[in-house]
């Protein structure tokens, strides 16, 4: 998962805020994950009845999601109530019963929750909506040096792209051998729901699917040409993720896990690097309606690292996202998500969250992830991915948890902790960056796209397989990996995390490390 403006440090590793957006920049930023919640109880107030004759408009302008019954008639009735309560409808998704609205009425949330037909409603942020303006969000990737590029090109074989020798993660999941049999099908598209994708990059342009790309930051899709790209100064996270999935095998640069499939960009993060609920809901719905086969989600939904179902606002966010994810899966889309970079055991019953809400003043709270999940990572049906390093061990930063992690994949780690075999020289993941560049990042944000690429290869091999069948194949084809010796990644004599489970399934690696070769030959 990745993201992007630096927030604080833990040990020697800077913590990234957004790309929490689940990627660890250079020194390995620690990031977080996502969560989901249940539905609030509807009341018996009449449809469309305002709580006051003249709603107040002197509060901060906030964005809300309002969850209703499905169908146009049910949604229309609540739209009237939204307007009577001092709100403006941005967009309505009748198919899942979700309305995105803005309001400056301080009592809007409480008022609309009292309307018949409203199942739950909540503010998607704790800070007012501000005009979007480009600014540096930090957490920039470690650049590839000219010397490294030249050395890699000299070591590359005739079957490899010039920088492929530096991509230790490809042989780690047997993608190099898979490419000898199949590069994947052009009929398969993976949507990168992220910070934007630079489709002009020479390694991405051949495989880019513009028709399945959009900007969803406002909660409504914008298909203006190039709207899906990161602006100058915005995060390079989504472009890096896209290259790992589907950088073309074209004699240039790097190679993706599935270099023959299509990749699209669905931009859902603000210039400041926040992934708000309305944008993510839009991203899932857009992907579903465009017939996208796979989505990659290397982020957690702001502003709550863990969203609590028993909170009226947070619970509504979980409900909206749950509906969006389920709808897209019913349409045939497989969702893959990063587990997060905070070293949390997501299966524990108690986690201290000191980072929420991250768009205003944070508070310290102890949560139970069963009640306060990390979203979309812990939403039902989502493939949750932990990260491994160049030695095949769980990455030092990766979240874990028995019953939560489905599979593992390379996401990198400190080169000191897990050093790759030559000719690779860096323990992080090398991929594409905006402007035709290349660079290194690490995080579960980098592990998730490896899995999304393998899922794309499975879909290429089995084009009519349902999402449920694809997920079964993904788990069966994974290479089982036991917990191993007590986990002391920094060698200081202290166990850093406890792995529970068997070789066939455990909290560090789930069903195992994904296998691209089996994906193309089974």
PDB file of C-alpha atoms in Angstrom, residues 167 201 239-245 247 254 429-433 437-441:
ATOM      1  CA  UNK A 167      13.767  -7.044 -10.729  1.00  0.00           C
ATOM      2  CA  UNK A 201       5.308   6.291 -19.959  1.00  0.00           C
ATOM      3  CA  UNK A 239       2.404   4.800 -11.831  1.00  0.00           C
ATOM      4  CA  UNK A 240       4.838   2.593  -9.905  1.00  0.00           C
ATOM      5  CA  UNK A 241       2.051   0.113  -9.117  1.00  0.00           C
ATOM      6  CA  UNK A 242       0.907   0.023 -12.755  1.00  0.00           C
ATOM      7  CA  UNK A 243       4.379  -0.880 -13.990  1.00  0.00           C
ATOM      8  CA  UNK A 244       4.633  -3.827 -11.625  1.00  0.00           C
ATOM      9  CA  UNK A 245       1.385  -5.184 -13.006  1.00  0.00           C
ATOM     10  CA  UNK A 247       4.869  -2.846 -17.936  1.00  0.00           C
ATOM     11  CA  UNK A 254      11.227  -3.020 -16.793  1.00  0.00           C
ATOM     12  CA  UNK A 429      10.898  -2.997  -5.909  1.00  0.00           C
ATOM     13  CA  UNK A 430      11.933  -1.364  -9.193  1.00  0.00           C
ATOM     14  CA  UNK A 431       9.150  -0.059 -11.426  1.00  0.00           C
ATOM     15  CA  UNK A 432       7.912   2.807 -13.575  1.00  0.00           C
ATOM     16  CA  UNK A 433       7.662   6.457 -12.476  1.00  0.00           C
ATOM     17  CA  UNK A 437      11.551   7.367 -15.308  1.00  0.00           C
ATOM     18  CA  UNK A 438      12.170   4.343 -13.077  1.00  0.00           C
ATOM     19  CA  UNK A 439      12.684   4.009  -9.349  1.00  0.00           C
ATOM     20  CA  UNK A 440      12.458   1.888  -6.220  1.00  0.00           C
ATOM     21  CA  UNK A 441       9.713   1.665  -3.601  1.00  0.00           C
TER      22      UNK A 441
END
